[in-house]
C-alpha cells in the first residue's frame, strides 16, 4: 500500500473497521512511514477526545430561569405589537425545545454504551494481538508461570488455568488495555484457532450471565462472576467458544461434590 491508499483507509483503521489483511497492511506501512504514522496518531488523539465525557453537558437549572426571564421581558416591551411578541415567544420556545432535544437526547442516542465501547475495545485488542509479535508477553503453557508474571503489573490477580486436558492449551499471557483500564489477556489455543480471554475486576458485586456477541467475523462471549469481568473472543465457532467459557467458569467456581 502506498501513502495515499493508507490515508484513504486510515479512519477505518483507527475505528478497527477493516478486514484483517488490510489492517495488517496499514500496520506495516505505519511502522515504516513517519508521515502517515503522524496522521494516524493525530486521528487517534482526536478520536479519544471526541469520546471524552467532558463533551457532554446537561443544561443547568439557572439557564431555564434565564430563558424564561428573557421571554417575559420581551413580552412586556410596549412598542412591539402584541401579536408579533406572542409569535416571537412561540418561535423562541419551539427553537428552545429543538435545542434542548439536540443537546440532551442527541448524545444519548449517539453515545455508545459502556458494553458497546468495551466490545469495540475487545475486538481491537484481539486483532492487534494477532499481528506478528503482539500475541504474548509471557509465553508458557504453565499456569504457575503465567499467573505470577502478572504480579506487580496489574492491581489484581487474574485466574489462570491450563485447559490443555480439555483441548484448550494455554499459550501465554500479556498486558492489554480495554474498558479504559489495563487488563489481563490470557491466550489459549484450539487447533489452529486462538482464543483471547480478557480479565479484569468488576466494579459491581452482581453477576452477569454469559452473553454472546459477534463482530468483524469474531465470536465473543462475556460474563461477570465473583466480581470479575471475562470477555472471550475468537474465530472459533460459537459451540466451541461456549465450551471454552464453561471450562473457565467451572475452574473459577468448582462444582461442589455431593
Ligand atoms: Zn505513508
mmCIF file of C-alpha atoms and ligand atoms in Angstrom:
data_model
loop_
_atom_site.group_PDB
_atom_site.id
_atom_site.type_symbol
_atom_site.label_atom_id
_atom_site.label_comp_id
_atom_site.label_asym_id
_atom_site.label_seq_id
_atom_site.Cartn_x
_atom_site.Cartn_y
_atom_site.Cartn_z
ATOM 1 C CA UNK A 1 0.000 0.000 0.000
ATOM 2 C CA UNK A 2 1.237 3.495 -0.780
ATOM 3 C CA UNK A 3 0.724 6.585 1.377
ATOM 4 C CA UNK A 4 -2.406 7.774 -0.425
ATOM 5 C CA UNK A 5 -4.090 4.360 -0.141
ATOM 6 C CA UNK A 6 -3.176 4.150 3.530
ATOM 7 C CA UNK A 7 -4.650 7.593 4.197
ATOM 8 C CA UNK A 8 -7.903 6.635 2.446
ATOM 9 C CA UNK A 9 -8.367 3.733 4.863
ATOM 10 C CA UNK A 10 -6.925 5.400 7.963
ATOM 11 C CA UNK A 11 -10.309 6.311 9.500
ATOM 12 C CA UNK A 12 -11.489 2.730 9.153
ATOM 13 C CA UNK A 13 -8.189 1.549 10.599
ATOM 14 C CA UNK A 14 -8.496 3.828 13.635
ATOM 15 C CA UNK A 15 -12.059 2.556 14.198
ATOM 16 C CA UNK A 16 -10.969 -1.085 13.691
ATOM 17 C CA UNK A 17 -13.460 -1.478 10.881
ATOM 18 C CA UNK A 18 -11.120 -3.026 8.318
ATOM 19 C CA UNK A 19 -10.628 -6.650 7.481
ATOM 20 C CA UNK A 20 -7.559 -8.258 8.995
ATOM 21 C CA UNK A 21 -5.454 -8.277 5.803
ATOM 22 C CA UNK A 22 -5.942 -4.559 5.133
ATOM 23 C CA UNK A 23 -5.470 -3.824 8.840
ATOM 24 C CA UNK A 24 -2.109 -5.618 8.752
ATOM 25 C CA UNK A 25 -1.024 -3.838 5.552
ATOM 26 C CA UNK A 26 -1.691 -0.468 7.152
ATOM 27 C CA UNK A 27 0.024 -1.522 10.369
ATOM 28 C CA UNK A 28 3.107 -2.479 8.297
ATOM 29 C CA UNK A 29 3.065 0.829 6.427
ATOM 30 C CA UNK A 30 2.713 2.879 9.636
ATOM 31 C CA UNK A 31 5.741 1.068 11.014
ATOM 32 C CA UNK A 32 7.922 2.404 8.190
ATOM 33 C CA UNK A 33 6.310 5.739 7.220
ATOM 34 C CA UNK A 34 6.711 8.673 9.609
ATOM 35 C CA UNK A 35 4.365 10.991 7.696
ATOM 36 C CA UNK A 36 1.459 8.545 7.761
ATOM 37 C CA UNK A 37 2.007 7.474 11.353
ATOM 38 C CA UNK A 38 1.940 11.156 12.362
ATOM 39 C CA UNK A 39 -1.505 11.494 10.743
ATOM 40 C CA UNK A 40 -2.542 8.236 12.397
ATOM 41 C CA UNK A 41 -1.520 9.486 15.864
ATOM 42 C CA UNK A 42 -3.427 12.735 15.325
ATOM 43 C CA UNK A 43 -6.567 10.773 14.425
ATOM 44 C CA UNK A 44 -6.233 8.559 17.496
ATOM 45 C CA UNK A 45 -5.964 11.645 19.713
ATOM 46 C CA UNK A 46 -8.968 13.251 18.012
ATOM 47 C CA UNK A 47 -10.989 10.048 18.311
ATOM 48 C CA UNK A 48 -10.373 9.699 22.047
ATOM 49 C CA UNK A 49 -11.027 13.427 22.566
ATOM 50 C CA UNK A 50 -14.429 13.070 20.855
ATOM 51 C CA UNK A 51 -15.327 10.171 23.127
ATOM 52 C CA UNK A 52 -14.479 12.141 26.248
ATOM 53 C CA UNK A 53 -17.175 12.677 28.876
ATOM 54 C CA UNK A 54 -16.320 16.388 29.058
ATOM 55 C CA UNK A 55 -18.039 16.941 25.705
ATOM 56 C CA UNK A 56 -21.469 16.051 27.082
ATOM 57 C CA UNK A 57 -23.411 18.640 29.044
ATOM 58 C CA UNK A 58 -26.698 18.736 30.887
ATOM 59 C CA UNK A 59 -28.340 22.166 30.746
ATOM 60 C CA UNK A 60 -28.246 23.684 34.271
ATOM 61 C CA UNK A 61 -31.429 24.853 36.036
ATOM 62 C CA UNK A 62 -30.373 28.528 36.065
ATOM 63 C CA UNK A 63 -30.298 28.515 32.255
ATOM 64 C CA UNK A 64 -34.012 27.702 32.171
ATOM 65 C CA UNK A 65 -34.747 30.597 34.585
ATOM 66 C CA UNK A 66 -32.724 32.984 32.427
ATOM 67 C CA UNK A 67 -34.566 31.941 29.252
ATOM 68 C CA UNK A 68 -37.950 32.412 30.994
ATOM 69 C CA UNK A 69 -36.980 35.828 32.357
ATOM 70 C CA UNK A 70 -35.749 36.959 28.937
ATOM 71 C CA UNK A 71 -39.035 35.817 27.387
ATOM 72 C CA UNK A 72 -41.055 37.765 29.998
ATOM 73 C CA UNK A 73 -39.024 40.924 29.425
ATOM 74 C CA UNK A 74 -39.716 40.692 25.688
ATOM 75 C CA UNK A 75 -43.446 40.301 26.327
ATOM 76 C CA UNK A 76 -43.570 43.493 28.379
ATOM 77 C CA UNK A 77 -41.927 45.690 25.745
ATOM 78 C CA UNK A 78 -44.719 48.228 24.896
ATOM 79 C CA UNK A 79 -43.589 49.267 21.400
ATOM 80 C CA UNK A 80 -43.949 45.785 19.889
ATOM 81 C CA UNK A 81 -47.382 44.759 18.583
ATOM 82 C CA UNK A 82 -48.834 42.094 20.888
ATOM 83 C CA UNK A 83 -49.337 39.505 18.140
ATOM 84 C CA UNK A 84 -45.747 39.742 16.960
ATOM 85 C CA UNK A 85 -44.490 39.366 20.533
ATOM 86 C CA UNK A 86 -46.525 36.223 21.080
ATOM 87 C CA UNK A 87 -45.341 34.827 17.771
ATOM 88 C CA UNK A 88 -41.802 35.596 18.691
ATOM 89 C CA UNK A 89 -42.143 33.837 22.039
ATOM 90 C CA UNK A 90 -43.734 30.852 20.325
ATOM 91 C CA UNK A 91 -40.898 30.616 17.835
ATOM 92 C CA UNK A 92 -38.296 31.069 20.568
ATOM 93 C CA UNK A 93 -39.956 28.356 22.670
ATOM 94 C CA UNK A 94 -40.024 25.985 19.688
ATOM 95 C CA UNK A 95 -36.368 26.725 18.988
ATOM 96 C CA UNK A 96 -35.541 26.160 22.659
ATOM 97 C CA UNK A 97 -37.289 22.772 22.603
ATOM 98 C CA UNK A 98 -35.388 21.718 19.469
ATOM 99 C CA UNK A 99 -32.120 22.892 21.011
ATOM 100 C CA UNK A 100 -32.837 21.098 24.296
ATOM 101 C CA UNK A 101 -33.657 17.881 22.419
ATOM 102 C CA UNK A 102 -30.477 18.176 20.392
ATOM 103 C CA UNK A 103 -28.359 18.842 23.464
ATOM 104 C CA UNK A 104 -29.963 16.312 25.821
ATOM 105 C CA UNK A 105 -31.270 13.481 23.665
ATOM 106 C CA UNK A 106 -28.762 13.567 20.780
ATOM 107 C CA UNK A 107 -25.784 12.398 22.833
ATOM 108 C CA UNK A 108 -27.938 9.692 24.494
ATOM 109 C CA UNK A 109 -28.807 8.265 21.085
ATOM 110 C CA UNK A 110 -25.380 8.503 19.504
ATOM 111 C CA UNK A 111 -23.242 7.805 22.539
ATOM 112 C CA UNK A 112 -22.182 4.158 22.708
ATOM 113 C CA UNK A 113 -22.990 2.302 25.915
ATOM 114 C CA UNK A 114 -20.240 1.058 28.184
ATOM 115 C CA UNK A 115 -20.725 -2.513 26.931
ATOM 116 C CA UNK A 116 -20.632 -1.315 23.329
ATOM 117 C CA UNK A 117 -17.363 0.550 23.925
ATOM 118 C CA UNK A 118 -15.896 -2.445 25.727
ATOM 119 C CA UNK A 119 -16.903 -4.755 22.849
ATOM 120 C CA UNK A 120 -15.130 -2.416 20.410
ATOM 121 C CA UNK A 121 -12.048 -2.380 22.652
ATOM 122 C CA UNK A 122 -12.024 -6.174 22.865
ATOM 123 C CA UNK A 123 -12.244 -6.633 19.073
ATOM 124 C CA UNK A 124 -9.440 -4.091 18.533
ATOM 125 C CA UNK A 125 -7.256 -5.718 21.175
ATOM 126 C CA UNK A 126 -7.911 -9.162 19.696
ATOM 127 C CA UNK A 127 -6.972 -8.051 16.165
ATOM 128 C CA UNK A 128 -3.875 -6.268 17.480
ATOM 129 C CA UNK A 129 -2.831 -9.427 19.326
ATOM 130 C CA UNK A 130 -2.917 -11.417 16.065
ATOM 131 C CA UNK A 131 -0.284 -9.188 14.489
ATOM 132 C CA UNK A 132 3.241 -10.599 14.467
ATOM 133 C CA UNK A 133 4.909 -10.284 17.855
ATOM 134 C CA UNK A 134 1.833 -8.943 19.654
ATOM 135 C CA UNK A 135 0.226 -12.115 20.976
ATOM 136 C CA UNK A 136 2.056 -12.796 24.219
ATOM 137 C CA UNK A 137 4.326 -11.007 26.673
ATOM 138 C CA UNK A 138 4.930 -14.240 28.546
ATOM 139 C CA UNK A 139 4.953 -17.476 26.564
ATOM 140 C CA UNK A 140 4.163 -20.525 28.643
ATOM 141 C CA UNK A 141 1.680 -23.348 28.870
ATOM 142 C CA UNK A 142 2.274 -23.407 32.638
ATOM 143 C CA UNK A 143 -0.352 -21.617 34.706
ATOM 144 C CA UNK A 144 2.228 -21.454 37.512
ATOM 145 C CA UNK A 145 4.460 -19.370 35.234
ATOM 146 C CA UNK A 146 1.779 -17.176 33.682
ATOM 147 C CA UNK A 147 -0.134 -16.247 36.852
ATOM 148 C CA UNK A 148 2.874 -14.879 38.818
ATOM 149 C CA UNK A 149 4.028 -12.997 35.713
ATOM 150 C CA UNK A 150 1.061 -10.607 36.171
ATOM 151 C CA UNK A 151 2.013 -9.867 39.800
ATOM 152 C CA UNK A 152 3.134 -6.248 40.123
ATOM 153 C CA UNK A 153 1.956 -5.457 36.581
ATOM 154 C CA UNK A 154 -1.770 -5.309 37.430
ATOM 155 C CA UNK A 155 -3.701 -4.300 40.547
ATOM 156 C CA UNK A 156 -5.450 -7.688 40.583
ATOM 157 C CA UNK A 157 -4.523 -11.318 40.123
ATOM 158 C CA UNK A 158 -6.269 -12.956 37.161
ATOM 159 C CA UNK A 159 -7.380 -16.593 37.498
ATOM 160 C CA UNK A 160 -5.118 -18.597 35.174
ATOM 161 C CA UNK A 161 -5.891 -22.207 34.336
ATOM 162 C CA UNK A 162 -4.277 -24.511 31.845
ATOM 163 C CA UNK A 163 -7.106 -26.176 29.982
ATOM 164 C CA UNK A 164 -4.933 -28.444 27.803
ATOM 165 C CA UNK A 165 -6.592 -31.531 29.310
ATOM 166 C CA UNK A 166 -9.830 -30.235 27.780
ATOM 167 C CA UNK A 167 -8.352 -29.334 24.401
ATOM 168 C CA UNK A 168 -7.619 -25.656 25.074
ATOM 169 C CA UNK A 169 -3.886 -25.461 25.894
ATOM 170 C CA UNK A 170 -2.671 -22.214 27.477
ATOM 171 C CA UNK A 171 -0.305 -20.347 25.146
ATOM 172 C CA UNK A 172 0.648 -17.456 27.415
ATOM 173 C CA UNK A 173 -0.439 -14.067 28.652
ATOM 174 C CA UNK A 174 0.073 -10.382 28.088
ATOM 175 C CA UNK A 175 -0.967 -6.989 29.393
ATOM 176 C CA UNK A 176 -3.601 -5.241 27.329
ATOM 177 C CA UNK A 177 -5.871 -2.201 27.517
ATOM 178 C CA UNK A 178 -9.678 -2.312 27.335
ATOM 179 C CA UNK A 179 -12.647 -0.660 29.074
ATOM 180 C CA UNK A 180 -10.319 2.262 29.913
ATOM 181 C CA UNK A 181 -8.005 0.219 32.114
ATOM 182 C CA UNK A 182 -5.138 -2.264 31.922
ATOM 183 C CA UNK A 183 -6.457 -5.814 31.719
ATOM 184 C CA UNK A 184 -5.007 -9.322 31.722
ATOM 185 C CA UNK A 185 -5.157 -11.140 28.394
ATOM 186 C CA UNK A 186 -4.807 -14.923 28.558
ATOM 187 C CA UNK A 187 -4.189 -16.718 25.291
ATOM 188 C CA UNK A 188 -5.487 -20.208 24.622
ATOM 189 C CA UNK A 189 -5.330 -22.366 21.519
ATOM 190 C CA UNK A 190 -7.878 -24.698 19.959
ATOM 191 C CA UNK A 191 -6.304 -26.401 16.949
ATOM 192 C CA UNK A 192 -5.387 -23.567 14.574
ATOM 193 C CA UNK A 193 -7.634 -21.071 16.409
ATOM 194 C CA UNK A 194 -6.552 -18.665 19.108
ATOM 195 C CA UNK A 195 -8.783 -17.566 21.948
ATOM 196 C CA UNK A 196 -8.122 -14.369 23.863
ATOM 197 C CA UNK A 197 -9.610 -14.278 27.346
ATOM 198 C CA UNK A 198 -9.634 -10.750 28.769
ATOM 199 C CA UNK A 199 -9.985 -10.499 32.533
ATOM 200 C CA UNK A 200 -10.365 -7.546 34.886
ATOM 201 C CA UNK A 201 -12.184 -6.780 38.155
ATOM 202 C CA UNK A 202 -15.809 -5.664 38.015
ATOM 203 C CA UNK A 203 -16.947 -2.578 39.912
ATOM 204 C CA UNK A 204 -20.337 -4.131 40.669
ATOM 205 C CA UNK A 205 -20.980 -7.027 43.026
ATOM 206 C CA UNK A 206 -23.680 -8.636 40.854
ATOM 207 C CA UNK A 207 -23.026 -11.432 38.372
ATOM 208 C CA UNK A 208 -23.781 -11.109 34.670
ATOM 209 C CA UNK A 209 -24.938 -14.206 32.788
ATOM 210 C CA UNK A 210 -22.925 -15.323 29.773
ATOM 211 C CA UNK A 211 -23.822 -13.141 26.790
ATOM 212 C CA UNK A 212 -22.898 -13.751 23.148
ATOM 213 C CA UNK A 213 -21.880 -11.173 20.560
ATOM 214 C CA UNK A 214 -20.209 -11.312 17.142
ATOM 215 C CA UNK A 215 -18.234 -8.604 15.396
ATOM 216 C CA UNK A 216 -15.973 -8.428 12.357
ATOM 217 C CA UNK A 217 -16.047 -12.187 11.983
ATOM 218 C CA UNK A 218 -15.160 -12.938 15.595
ATOM 219 C CA UNK A 219 -17.358 -14.609 18.166
ATOM 220 C CA UNK A 220 -17.432 -13.167 21.657
ATOM 221 C CA UNK A 221 -18.773 -14.324 24.991
ATOM 222 C CA UNK A 222 -18.746 -12.191 28.092
ATOM 223 C CA UNK A 223 -19.865 -12.671 31.648
ATOM 224 C CA UNK A 224 -19.204 -11.366 35.149
ATOM 225 C CA UNK A 225 -18.625 -13.696 38.037
ATOM 226 C CA UNK A 226 -17.135 -13.208 41.500
ATOM 227 C CA UNK A 227 -16.659 -9.514 40.760
ATOM 228 C CA UNK A 228 -14.530 -10.347 37.738
ATOM 229 C CA UNK A 229 -15.296 -9.463 34.104
ATOM 230 C CA UNK A 230 -14.457 -12.047 31.448
ATOM 231 C CA UNK A 231 -14.505 -11.489 27.675
ATOM 232 C CA UNK A 232 -13.584 -14.421 25.440
ATOM 233 C CA UNK A 233 -13.079 -13.744 21.725
ATOM 234 C CA UNK A 234 -12.010 -15.990 18.871
ATOM 235 C CA UNK A 235 -12.670 -17.007 15.282
ATOM 236 C CA UNK A 236 -13.703 -20.319 16.814
ATOM 237 C CA UNK A 237 -17.327 -21.397 16.261
ATOM 238 C CA UNK A 238 -19.835 -20.492 18.986
ATOM 239 C CA UNK A 239 -20.280 -24.064 20.223
ATOM 240 C CA UNK A 240 -16.586 -24.498 20.980
ATOM 241 C CA UNK A 241 -16.268 -20.991 22.373
ATOM 242 C CA UNK A 242 -19.163 -21.731 24.742
ATOM 243 C CA UNK A 243 -17.395 -24.937 25.735
ATOM 244 C CA UNK A 244 -14.285 -22.879 26.498
ATOM 245 C CA UNK A 245 -16.294 -20.364 28.535
ATOM 246 C CA UNK A 246 -17.915 -23.171 30.510
ATOM 247 C CA UNK A 247 -14.460 -24.637 31.333
ATOM 248 C CA UNK A 248 -13.177 -21.254 32.506
ATOM 249 C CA UNK A 249 -16.263 -20.762 34.678
ATOM 250 C CA UNK A 250 -16.080 -24.262 36.142
ATOM 251 C CA UNK A 251 -12.448 -23.776 37.132
ATOM 252 C CA UNK A 252 -13.214 -20.445 38.781
ATOM 253 C CA UNK A 253 -16.126 -21.787 40.799
ATOM 254 C CA UNK A 254 -15.619 -25.513 41.444
ATOM 255 C CA UNK A 255 -18.827 -27.536 41.406
ATOM 256 C CA UNK A 256 -19.391 -28.890 44.948
ATOM 257 C CA UNK A 257 -19.089 -32.683 45.218
ATOM 258 C CA UNK A 258 -22.191 -34.277 46.764
HETATM 259 ZN ZN1 LIG B 1 2.973 6.779 4.162
#
